[in-house]
Amino acid sequence: MRLVVDLNRCQGYAQCAFLAPDVFTMHGDEALMYDPLADDTQRENVRRAADACPVKAITLDYEDQGAADGKAGASRVG
Amino acid sequence: MSVDGYLETLRREGRIVVVGASLAGLRAAETLRAEGFAGTLTMVGDEPHEPYDRPPLSKQVLLGKVPADHTVLPRRRPVDAEWRLGAAATGLDLAAKQVRLADGDAIDYDRLLITTGVRARPWPRELEADLDGVCVLRTRDDAIRLHHRLKAGPRRVLVIGAGFTGSEIASACRERGLPVTVAERGPAPLVGALGGVVGEVAAELQRAHGVDLRCGVQVTGLEGDSAGRVRQAHFSDGTAVESDVVVVALGATRNTEWLADSGLGAGPRGIACDAGCRAFDVRGIVTDDVFVAGDVARSPHPLFGYQFLSLEHWGNAVSQAEVAAHNMISASADRRPHLWMPSFWSAQFGVNIKSVGVPPMADQIIVTQGSLAEQRFTAAYGYQGRVIAAVTFDQAKWLDFYERQIEQAAPFPPEFTTVDRRPEGLQPVPAGFPDPSLPSHGPTVTLSGHSPTDRRVSFTPRRA
């Protein structure tokens, strides 16, 4: 599954690194590194990470958005 | 004929062509569809790949943590476009409203969006640039090649240029345990973007991580062995460095050559456009059917003295693409200005560097929180008594606050008290930007002639 993080928006809260540690890791105290093509087995973890991001910096492909909680089509980017 | 009627027709069955299939092009295409454009959409891209993200290429990809082909961008929505990938645009006929492609095809448009971006500036001497082991880093294919070189365990990597890309490459090399030399013409890394005070912190950071950093020197020549592999670089101070991988990180050059005879106001500094993203032609008249967005655009920003800013920033590409797409299919009164606050980030040597505003406009800087010596701080930049920019090293959470300060033209030095302000942050000091009247990294544009008929602009590539 494809994803991208708006690192202007990211403030290093690291919620994603707790919820999907195989995809998101902190590099140093504040910088985030992630795999933009996460393995499909990580789908639920990545969705949870995107939902939990306090600044809504994680964008998922439209096909992966919101299906789990019925909020289909909800934009995660302002 | 009613113009509204034309717009209705355009939105229903018009033809929109987007030249440049990267971040800005993709986000524009999504916005066009999201706002109800139902006509024909054609996406033209010179690379054979579908739109991908570039920032990871100099970070997780060079570190070998993520393969380069993992950076394909997610789609916000289906764009229902005809993709012409691997087919560079070679010309534009403004009168006929037609884009010409390298494969000989021509595509008609009613509205055109240009998002052709920039490319890495190559090493200026072609014979030396062709040596095996001399690389640049801009595209996915560049990243694959450079990663391959680093993986092979070179004896030493030389990075020419200590801007953000060069510094990130040096950081990746050190993290991989590779010896690396960085050669920078200026007095410190990042000095053009962040000034001398912060540049000194970046220099300390590099040296503390084992980079052989050499500032105030130019690379005067690259030397190859009998098999055509690079093996040594000569510096202007008479020294030389043995190196089997040389990465040229001398900034970017704008992809505007294909517009040279088009009559559009396009050149080495980009394509000038108004705040509504409409391109200017060479006469200085704004076009109504050609729009520009992303790294290739230069547009006036009211917050920064209406300067024509050319921002090679990820967030600018997204924001400007959205505004351009909206304006392309909207009536004059419904159009929006592109008023994005310049912002960027860089991760290097384990530190998260972020910026808002336009630091190079500043004359002064003050450390408002933290400490330069600890490499963890917030610095505000001032220009003529107002806050114009802010930079953080591992203190990104404060940037939102400074963004508001810049938007409100808050006084500089800041009048508020902050937590963790140290003695060094009590007085502003000169920000230490290089004199803009002296040629530095970039190519130079010179004007000659006095009468309108013999007035010429010549483009002088910078010789390192």
Coordinates of C-alpha atoms in Angstrom, one line a residue:
Chain A
M1 CA 0.0 0.0 0.0
R2 CA 1.2 3.5 -0.9
L3 CA 1.5 6.3 1.5
V4 CA 3.2 9.7 1.9
V5 CA 3.9 11.8 4.9
D6 CA 3.8 15.6 4.7
L7 CA 6.9 16.2 6.7
N8 CA 6.2 20.0 6.9
R9 CA 3.2 19.0 8.9
C10 CA 4.9 16.2 10.9
Q11 CA 6.0 17.3 14.4
G12 CA 7.6 14.1 15.5
Y13 CA 4.8 13.0 17.9
A14 CA 5.8 9.4 16.9
Q15 CA 2.4 7.9 17.3
C16 CA 2.8 6.2 13.9
A17 CA 6.1 4.7 15.1
F18 CA 4.3 3.1 18.0
L19 CA 1.3 1.8 15.9
A20 CA 3.2 0.6 12.8
P21 CA 6.8 0.2 13.8
D22 CA 7.6 -1.9 10.7
V23 CA 6.7 1.1 8.5
F24 CA 7.5 4.2 10.5
T25 CA 10.7 4.8 12.6
M26 CA 12.1 7.8 14.3
H27 CA 15.6 8.7 13.1
G28 CA 17.2 10.7 15.9
D29 CA 14.9 12.5 18.3
E30 CA 12.5 14.1 15.8
A31 CA 13.0 13.0 12.2
L32 CA 10.7 10.4 10.7
M33 CA 11.7 7.7 8.2
Y34 CA 9.1 5.5 6.6
D35 CA 8.6 3.0 3.9
P36 CA 6.3 4.7 1.3
L37 CA 5.3 1.3 -0.1
A38 CA 4.3 -0.6 3.0
D39 CA 3.7 -4.3 2.9
D40 CA 0.0 -5.2 2.5
T41 CA 0.2 -7.1 5.8
Q42 CA 0.7 -3.7 7.5
R43 CA -2.6 -2.2 6.1
E44 CA -4.5 -2.1 9.4
N45 CA -1.5 -0.8 11.4
V46 CA -0.9 2.0 8.8
R47 CA -4.5 3.0 8.8
R48 CA -4.4 3.2 12.6
A49 CA -1.3 5.3 12.4
A50 CA -2.9 7.6 9.9
D51 CA -5.9 8.0 12.1
A52 CA -3.8 8.6 15.2
C53 CA -1.5 11.2 13.7
P54 CA -2.3 14.4 15.7
V55 CA -1.4 16.6 12.8
K56 CA -3.0 14.4 10.1
A57 CA 0.3 14.3 8.1
I58 CA -0.1 10.8 6.6
T59 CA -1.9 10.4 3.2
L60 CA -2.9 7.0 2.1
D61 CA -4.0 6.0 -1.4
Y62 CA -7.7 6.6 -1.9
E63 CA -8.2 2.9 -2.2
D64 CA -6.9 2.4 1.3
Q65 CA -8.7 5.3 3.0
G66 CA -11.4 5.0 5.6
A67 CA -12.8 1.6 4.6
A68 CA -12.3 0.2 8.0
D69 CA -14.5 2.7 9.9
G70 CA -16.9 3.6 7.2
K71 CA -15.6 7.1 6.6
A72 CA -15.1 6.4 2.9
G73 CA -13.6 9.3 1.0
A74 CA -12.6 11.3 4.0
S75 CA -9.7 13.5 3.1
R76 CA -6.7 13.3 5.3
V77 CA -5.0 16.3 3.7
G78 CA -6.1 19.9 4.1
Chain B
M1 CA -21.0 34.8 -26.1
S2 CA -21.0 34.5 -22.3
V3 CA -17.8 33.6 -20.7
D4 CA -19.7 31.6 -18.1
G5 CA -20.9 29.5 -21.0
Y6 CA -17.3 28.9 -22.1
L7 CA -16.3 27.8 -18.7
E8 CA -19.2 25.4 -18.5
T9 CA -18.2 23.9 -21.8
L10 CA -14.5 23.8 -20.6
R11 CA -15.4 22.0 -17.4
R12 CA -17.7 19.5 -19.3
E13 CA -15.7 18.7 -22.4
G14 CA -12.5 20.8 -22.4
R15 CA -9.0 19.5 -23.0
I16 CA -6.5 20.0 -20.3
V17 CA -2.8 19.0 -20.7
V18 CA -0.4 18.8 -17.7
V19 CA 3.3 18.7 -18.7
G20 CA 5.3 17.3 -15.9
A21 CA 4.1 14.1 -14.1
S22 CA 5.6 14.5 -10.7
L23 CA 4.2 15.7 -7.4
A24 CA 2.8 19.0 -8.6
G25 CA 1.3 17.5 -11.8
L26 CA -0.4 14.6 -10.0
R27 CA -1.9 16.8 -7.2
A28 CA -3.2 19.2 -9.9
A29 CA -4.8 16.4 -11.8
E30 CA -6.5 15.1 -8.7
T31 CA -7.7 18.6 -7.9
L32 CA -9.1 19.1 -11.4
R33 CA -11.2 16.0 -11.1
A34 CA -12.2 16.7 -7.5
E35 CA -13.5 20.1 -8.6
G36 CA -15.6 18.6 -11.3
F37 CA -13.5 18.8 -14.5
A38 CA -15.1 16.1 -16.7
G39 CA -13.2 16.7 -20.0
T40 CA -10.0 15.1 -21.4
L41 CA -7.0 15.1 -19.2
T42 CA -3.5 14.3 -20.5
M43 CA -0.5 13.9 -18.3
V44 CA 2.9 14.2 -20.1
G45 CA 6.1 13.1 -18.3
D46 CA 9.7 12.7 -19.5
E47 CA 10.4 9.9 -17.1
P48 CA 8.9 6.5 -17.7
H49 CA 7.7 6.2 -14.1
E50 CA 4.3 7.2 -12.7
P51 CA 4.6 10.1 -10.2
Y52 CA 6.9 9.3 -7.3
D53 CA 8.1 11.2 -4.3
R54 CA 11.7 12.5 -4.2
P55 CA 12.5 13.5 -0.6
P56 CA 13.1 9.8 0.5
L57 CA 15.7 9.4 -2.3
S58 CA 18.4 11.2 -0.5
K59 CA 17.5 9.6 2.9
Q60 CA 15.9 6.2 3.4
V61 CA 16.7 5.1 -0.2
L62 CA 20.5 6.0 0.0
L63 CA 20.6 4.3 3.4
G64 CA 19.3 1.1 1.8
K65 CA 16.3 1.0 4.1
V66 CA 13.8 1.4 1.3
P67 CA 14.1 0.5 -2.4
A68 CA 13.9 3.4 -4.8
D69 CA 10.8 2.0 -6.5
H70 CA 8.9 2.2 -3.3
T71 CA 8.4 6.0 -3.6
V72 CA 5.4 5.9 -6.0
L73 CA 3.0 8.6 -4.7
P74 CA -0.4 7.6 -3.3
R75 CA -3.4 8.9 -5.2
R76 CA -6.0 11.0 -3.4
R77 CA -8.6 10.0 -6.0
P78 CA -8.8 8.5 -9.4
V79 CA -7.6 11.0 -12.1
D80 CA -8.9 9.3 -15.2
A81 CA -6.1 10.7 -17.4
E82 CA -4.3 9.6 -20.5
W83 CA -0.7 9.2 -19.4
R84 CA 2.1 10.0 -21.9
L85 CA 5.0 8.8 -19.8
G86 CA 8.6 8.7 -21.2
A87 CA 7.6 11.3 -23.8
A88 CA 9.2 14.6 -23.1
A89 CA 7.5 17.8 -24.3
T90 CA 9.7 19.5 -26.8
G91 CA 7.8 22.6 -27.8
L92 CA 4.8 24.8 -27.2
D93 CA 2.8 26.7 -29.8
L94 CA 0.8 29.3 -27.8
A95 CA -1.2 30.5 -30.8
A96 CA -2.2 27.0 -32.0
K97 CA -2.6 25.9 -28.3
Q98 CA -0.6 22.8 -28.9
V99 CA 2.2 20.9 -27.1
R100 CA 4.7 19.0 -29.1
L101 CA 6.2 15.7 -27.8
A102 CA 9.6 14.1 -28.4
D103 CA 7.9 11.2 -30.2
G104 CA 6.5 13.5 -32.9
D105 CA 3.0 13.8 -31.5
A106 CA 1.2 17.0 -30.9
I107 CA -1.5 17.5 -28.3
D108 CA -4.1 20.2 -28.4
Y109 CA -5.2 21.9 -25.3
D110 CA -7.8 24.4 -24.0
R111 CA -5.8 24.9 -20.8
L112 CA -2.2 23.9 -20.2
L113 CA -0.5 23.4 -16.8
I114 CA 3.3 23.4 -16.8
T115 CA 4.9 21.5 -13.9
T116 CA 8.2 20.4 -15.5
G117 CA 10.2 21.1 -12.3
V118 CA 14.0 21.1 -12.2
R119 CA 16.8 18.7 -12.8
A120 CA 20.2 18.3 -11.1
R121 CA 22.8 20.7 -12.4
P122 CA 25.5 18.6 -13.9
W123 CA 29.2 19.0 -13.5
P124 CA 30.0 21.8 -16.0
R125 CA 32.9 20.0 -17.7
E126 CA 31.4 17.3 -19.8
L127 CA 34.5 15.1 -20.2
E128 CA 34.9 15.0 -16.4
A129 CA 31.2 14.6 -15.8
D130 CA 31.3 11.5 -18.0
L131 CA 33.8 9.8 -15.8
D132 CA 32.6 6.5 -14.3
G133 CA 31.7 7.2 -10.7
V134 CA 30.5 10.9 -11.2
C135 CA 26.9 11.0 -10.1
V136 CA 24.1 13.4 -9.4
L137 CA 20.9 12.8 -7.4
R138 CA 17.5 14.0 -8.5
T139 CA 15.6 11.2 -10.1
R140 CA 14.7 7.7 -9.0
D141 CA 17.2 6.3 -11.5
D142 CA 19.9 8.6 -10.1
A143 CA 19.1 7.2 -6.6
I144 CA 19.3 3.6 -7.8
R145 CA 22.7 4.3 -9.4
L146 CA 24.1 6.1 -6.4
H147 CA 22.8 3.6 -3.9
H148 CA 24.5 0.9 -6.0
R149 CA 27.8 2.8 -5.8
L150 CA 27.6 3.3 -2.0
K151 CA 26.7 -0.3 -1.5
A152 CA 29.9 -1.4 -3.3
G153 CA 31.9 0.2 -0.6
P154 CA 33.9 3.0 -2.2
R155 CA 37.2 4.0 -0.6
R156 CA 36.0 7.7 -0.3
V157 CA 33.0 9.6 -1.5
L158 CA 33.4 13.3 -2.5
V159 CA 30.3 15.4 -2.4
I160 CA 30.6 18.7 -4.3
G161 CA 28.2 21.3 -2.7
A162 CA 26.9 21.4 0.8
G163 CA 23.4 22.5 0.3
F164 CA 20.6 20.4 1.6
T165 CA 20.9 17.6 -1.0
G166 CA 24.7 17.4 -0.6
S167 CA 24.5 17.5 3.2
E168 CA 21.9 14.7 3.2
I169 CA 24.1 12.6 0.9
A170 CA 27.1 13.1 3.2
S171 CA 24.9 12.1 6.2
A172 CA 23.9 8.9 4.5
C173 CA 27.5 8.1 3.6
R174 CA 28.6 8.5 7.2
E175 CA 25.7 6.5 8.5
R176 CA 26.8 3.7 6.1
G177 CA 30.4 4.1 7.5
L178 CA 31.8 5.5 4.3
P179 CA 34.6 8.1 4.4
V180 CA 33.3 11.3 2.9
T181 CA 34.7 14.6 1.9
V182 CA 32.4 17.6 1.3
A183 CA 33.7 20.5 -0.8
E184 CA 31.7 23.8 -0.4
R185 CA 32.5 27.1 -2.1
G186 CA 30.8 29.1 0.7
P187 CA 32.0 29.6 4.2
A188 CA 29.7 26.8 5.7
P189 CA 27.2 24.2 4.7
L190 CA 23.6 25.4 4.1
V191 CA 24.8 29.0 4.1
G192 CA 22.8 30.1 1.1
A193 CA 19.5 28.8 2.6
L194 CA 20.0 29.4 6.3
G195 CA 22.9 31.9 6.7
G196 CA 26.3 31.8 8.3
V197 CA 25.2 31.6 12.0
V198 CA 23.1 28.4 11.4
G199 CA 25.6 27.3 8.7
E200 CA 28.3 27.1 11.4
V201 CA 26.1 24.7 13.4
A202 CA 25.7 22.6 10.3
A203 CA 29.5 22.6 9.9
E204 CA 30.0 21.4 13.5
L205 CA 27.4 18.7 12.9
Q206 CA 29.2 17.4 9.8
R207 CA 32.6 17.4 11.5
A208 CA 31.3 15.8 14.6
H209 CA 30.0 12.9 12.4
G210 CA 33.3 12.4 10.8
V211 CA 32.8 14.4 7.5
D212 CA 36.0 15.8 6.0
L213 CA 34.4 19.2 5.4
R214 CA 36.3 21.7 3.4
C215 CA 34.7 25.1 3.0
G216 CA 35.8 28.1 0.9
V217 CA 37.2 25.8 -1.7
Q218 CA 36.2 25.0 -5.3
V219 CA 36.8 21.8 -7.1
T220 CA 38.9 22.8 -10.0
G221 CA 39.1 19.4 -11.8
L222 CA 38.2 15.7 -11.7
E223 CA 40.8 13.2 -12.8
G224 CA 40.1 9.7 -14.1
D225 CA 42.3 6.6 -14.5
S226 CA 43.1 4.9 -17.8
A227 CA 39.8 3.0 -17.6
G228 CA 37.8 6.2 -17.4
R229 CA 36.9 5.9 -13.7
V230 CA 37.1 8.9 -11.5
R231 CA 39.9 8.7 -9.0
Q232 CA 40.9 12.1 -7.8
A233 CA 39.6 15.6 -7.4
H234 CA 41.7 18.8 -7.3
F235 CA 40.8 21.8 -5.1
S236 CA 41.4 25.5 -5.6
D237 CA 43.6 25.5 -2.4
G238 CA 46.1 23.2 -4.2
T239 CA 45.1 20.1 -2.3
A240 CA 43.6 16.9 -3.8
V241 CA 41.4 14.1 -2.6
E242 CA 41.4 10.5 -3.8
S243 CA 37.8 9.5 -4.4
D244 CA 36.1 6.8 -6.5
V245 CA 32.6 8.2 -6.2
V246 CA 31.9 11.9 -6.8
V247 CA 28.4 13.3 -6.2
V248 CA 27.7 16.6 -7.8
A249 CA 25.2 18.5 -5.6
L250 CA 25.4 22.0 -7.1
G251 CA 21.7 22.7 -7.0
A252 CA 19.1 22.4 -9.8
T253 CA 18.4 23.9 -13.1
R254 CA 14.9 24.5 -14.3
N255 CA 13.4 22.5 -17.1
T256 CA 12.4 25.3 -19.4
E257 CA 14.5 24.7 -22.5
W258 CA 11.5 23.2 -24.3
L259 CA 9.8 26.6 -24.1
A260 CA 12.7 28.6 -25.5
D261 CA 10.9 29.6 -28.7
S262 CA 7.4 29.6 -27.3
G263 CA 7.0 33.2 -26.4
L264 CA 6.4 32.3 -22.8
G265 CA 8.4 34.2 -20.1
A266 CA 10.5 31.1 -19.4
G267 CA 14.2 30.9 -18.7
P268 CA 16.9 29.6 -16.4
R269 CA 15.2 31.1 -13.4
G270 CA 11.9 29.4 -14.1
I271 CA 8.6 30.5 -15.5
A272 CA 7.2 33.8 -14.2
C273 CA 3.5 33.6 -13.2
D274 CA 1.1 35.8 -11.3
A275 CA -0.2 34.8 -7.8
G276 CA -3.0 33.0 -9.6
C277 CA -0.5 30.7 -11.3
R278 CA -1.1 32.2 -14.8
A279 CA 2.2 32.3 -16.8
F280 CA 3.6 35.5 -18.2
D281 CA 4.6 35.7 -21.8
V282 CA 7.9 37.4 -22.8
R283 CA 6.0 40.7 -23.2
G284 CA 5.1 40.6 -19.5
I285 CA 1.4 40.0 -20.3
V286 CA -0.3 37.3 -18.3
T287 CA -1.7 34.4 -20.3
D288 CA -5.2 33.1 -19.6
D289 CA -4.8 29.5 -20.7
V290 CA -1.3 28.6 -19.5
F291 CA -0.7 27.9 -15.8
V292 CA 2.4 27.0 -13.9
A293 CA 3.1 25.2 -10.6
G294 CA 5.8 23.7 -8.6
D295 CA 9.6 24.0 -8.7
V296 CA 9.6 25.5 -12.2
A297 CA 7.3 28.5 -11.2
R298 CA 8.3 31.9 -9.9
S299 CA 5.4 33.8 -8.4
P300 CA 5.0 37.0 -6.4
H301 CA 4.3 36.7 -2.7
P302 CA 2.5 39.6 -1.0
L303 CA 4.0 38.7 2.4
F304 CA 7.6 39.0 1.1
G305 CA 7.4 42.3 -0.7
Y306 CA 5.8 40.8 -3.7
Q307 CA 9.1 39.2 -4.6
F308 CA 8.9 36.6 -7.3
L309 CA 9.8 33.6 -5.3
S310 CA 11.0 30.4 -6.8
L311 CA 10.6 27.7 -4.2
E312 CA 11.9 24.2 -4.6
H313 CA 9.8 23.0 -1.7
W314 CA 7.7 19.9 -1.5
G315 CA 4.8 21.7 0.1
N316 CA 4.9 24.5 -2.4
A317 CA 4.5 22.0 -5.2
V318 CA 1.3 20.6 -3.6
S319 CA -0.2 23.9 -2.7
Q320 CA 0.5 25.7 -5.9
A321 CA -0.7 22.8 -8.0
E322 CA -4.0 22.9 -6.1
V323 CA -4.4 26.6 -6.6
A324 CA -3.4 26.4 -10.3
A325 CA -5.9 23.5 -10.9
H326 CA -8.7 25.4 -9.2
N327 CA -8.0 28.6 -11.1
M328 CA -7.8 26.8 -14.5
I329 CA -11.5 25.9 -14.4
S330 CA -12.8 28.8 -12.4
A331 CA -14.2 32.2 -13.4
S332 CA -12.0 35.3 -12.6
A333 CA -13.9 36.2 -9.4
D334 CA -13.6 32.7 -8.0
R335 CA -9.9 32.4 -8.5
R336 CA -7.6 32.1 -5.5
P337 CA -4.1 33.5 -4.9
H338 CA -1.2 31.2 -4.1
L339 CA -0.3 32.4 -0.6
W340 CA 1.6 29.4 0.7
M341 CA 4.0 30.0 3.6
P342 CA 7.4 28.7 2.4
S343 CA 8.3 25.7 4.5
F344 CA 10.8 22.9 4.2
W345 CA 12.5 20.2 6.2
S346 CA 15.7 18.2 6.0
A347 CA 16.9 15.3 8.0
Q348 CA 20.7 15.0 8.3
F349 CA 23.2 13.6 10.9
G350 CA 20.3 12.6 13.1
V351 CA 18.9 16.1 13.3
N352 CA 15.5 17.3 12.0
I353 CA 16.0 20.7 10.4
K354 CA 12.9 22.7 9.5
S355 CA 12.2 26.2 8.3
V356 CA 9.3 28.5 7.7
G357 CA 9.3 31.9 5.9
V358 CA 12.2 33.1 3.7
P359 CA 15.4 33.1 5.7
P360 CA 17.6 34.5 2.9
M361 CA 15.6 37.8 3.1
A362 CA 16.8 38.3 6.6
D363 CA 19.5 40.7 7.9
Q364 CA 19.5 39.5 11.5
I365 CA 19.0 36.3 13.5
I366 CA 18.2 35.6 17.2
V367 CA 18.2 32.3 19.0
T368 CA 14.9 32.4 20.8
Q369 CA 15.0 29.0 22.4
G370 CA 17.6 26.3 23.0
S371 CA 21.3 26.7 22.1
L372 CA 23.4 26.6 18.9
A373 CA 26.1 24.7 20.8
E374 CA 23.7 21.9 21.7
Q375 CA 22.5 21.8 18.1
R376 CA 18.9 22.0 19.3
F377 CA 17.4 25.4 19.0
T378 CA 14.8 27.7 17.5
A379 CA 16.1 30.8 15.6
A380 CA 14.0 33.7 14.4
Y381 CA 15.1 35.7 11.4
G382 CA 14.4 39.4 11.1
Y383 CA 14.2 41.8 8.2
Q384 CA 13.8 45.5 8.8
G385 CA 12.3 45.0 12.2
R386 CA 9.9 42.2 11.5
V387 CA 10.0 38.4 11.8
I388 CA 10.5 37.0 8.3
A389 CA 11.5 33.4 9.0
A390 CA 12.3 30.8 11.6
V391 CA 14.5 27.7 11.7
T392 CA 14.5 24.8 14.1
F393 CA 17.0 22.1 14.8
D394 CA 15.0 19.3 16.6
Q395 CA 12.4 21.8 17.9
A396 CA 9.8 21.5 15.1
K397 CA 6.9 21.9 17.5
W398 CA 7.6 25.6 17.8
L399 CA 7.4 26.4 14.1
D400 CA 3.6 26.8 13.9
F401 CA 3.9 29.6 16.4
Y402 CA 6.6 31.4 14.3
E403 CA 4.6 30.9 11.2
R404 CA 1.8 33.0 12.8
Q405 CA 4.4 35.6 13.8
I406 CA 5.6 35.8 10.1
E407 CA 2.0 36.0 8.9
Q408 CA 1.3 38.9 11.2
A409 CA 4.5 40.7 10.5
A410 CA 5.4 40.6 14.2
P411 CA 8.2 42.8 15.4
F412 CA 11.8 41.6 15.4
P413 CA 13.5 41.0 17.7
P414 CA 10.6 39.2 19.3
E415 CA 9.1 41.0 22.3
F416 CA 7.7 37.9 24.0
T417 CA 9.6 35.8 26.5
T418 CA 10.3 32.2 25.7
V419 CA 11.3 29.1 27.7
D420 CA 14.9 28.0 27.6
R421 CA 16.4 31.2 26.3
R422 CA 20.2 31.3 26.8
P423 CA 22.6 34.3 27.0
E424 CA 23.4 33.8 23.3
G425 CA 19.7 34.5 22.5
L426 CA 19.5 37.9 24.2
Q427 CA 20.7 40.0 21.3
P428 CA 20.1 39.6 17.6
V429 CA 23.3 39.2 15.4
P430 CA 23.8 39.5 11.7
A431 CA 22.3 36.4 10.0
G432 CA 25.4 36.0 7.7
F433 CA 23.9 35.5 4.3
P434 CA 26.4 35.8 1.4
D435 CA 26.3 39.1 -0.5
P436 CA 23.7 38.5 -3.2
S437 CA 25.5 40.7 -5.6
L438 CA 28.4 38.3 -5.7
P439 CA 28.1 35.2 -7.9
S440 CA 27.9 32.1 -5.8
H441 CA 26.5 28.7 -6.6
G442 CA 24.0 29.6 -9.2
P443 CA 24.4 30.4 -12.9
T444 CA 24.4 34.1 -13.6
V445 CA 22.0 36.1 -15.8
T446 CA 23.4 39.2 -17.3
L447 CA 21.7 42.0 -19.2
S448 CA 23.4 43.8 -22.0
G449 CA 22.5 46.5 -24.6
H450 CA 20.6 49.7 -24.0
S451 CA 18.1 50.2 -26.8
P452 CA 15.1 47.8 -26.8
T453 CA 16.2 46.2 -30.0
D454 CA 19.7 45.1 -28.8
R455 CA 18.8 44.4 -25.2
R456 CA 19.9 40.9 -24.5
V457 CA 19.8 38.5 -21.5
S458 CA 22.6 36.1 -21.5
F459 CA 22.9 33.0 -19.4
T460 CA 26.3 32.3 -18.0
P461 CA 26.7 28.9 -16.4
R462 CA 28.7 29.1 -13.3
R463 CA 32.1 27.5 -13.7
A464 CA 33.2 25.8 -10.5

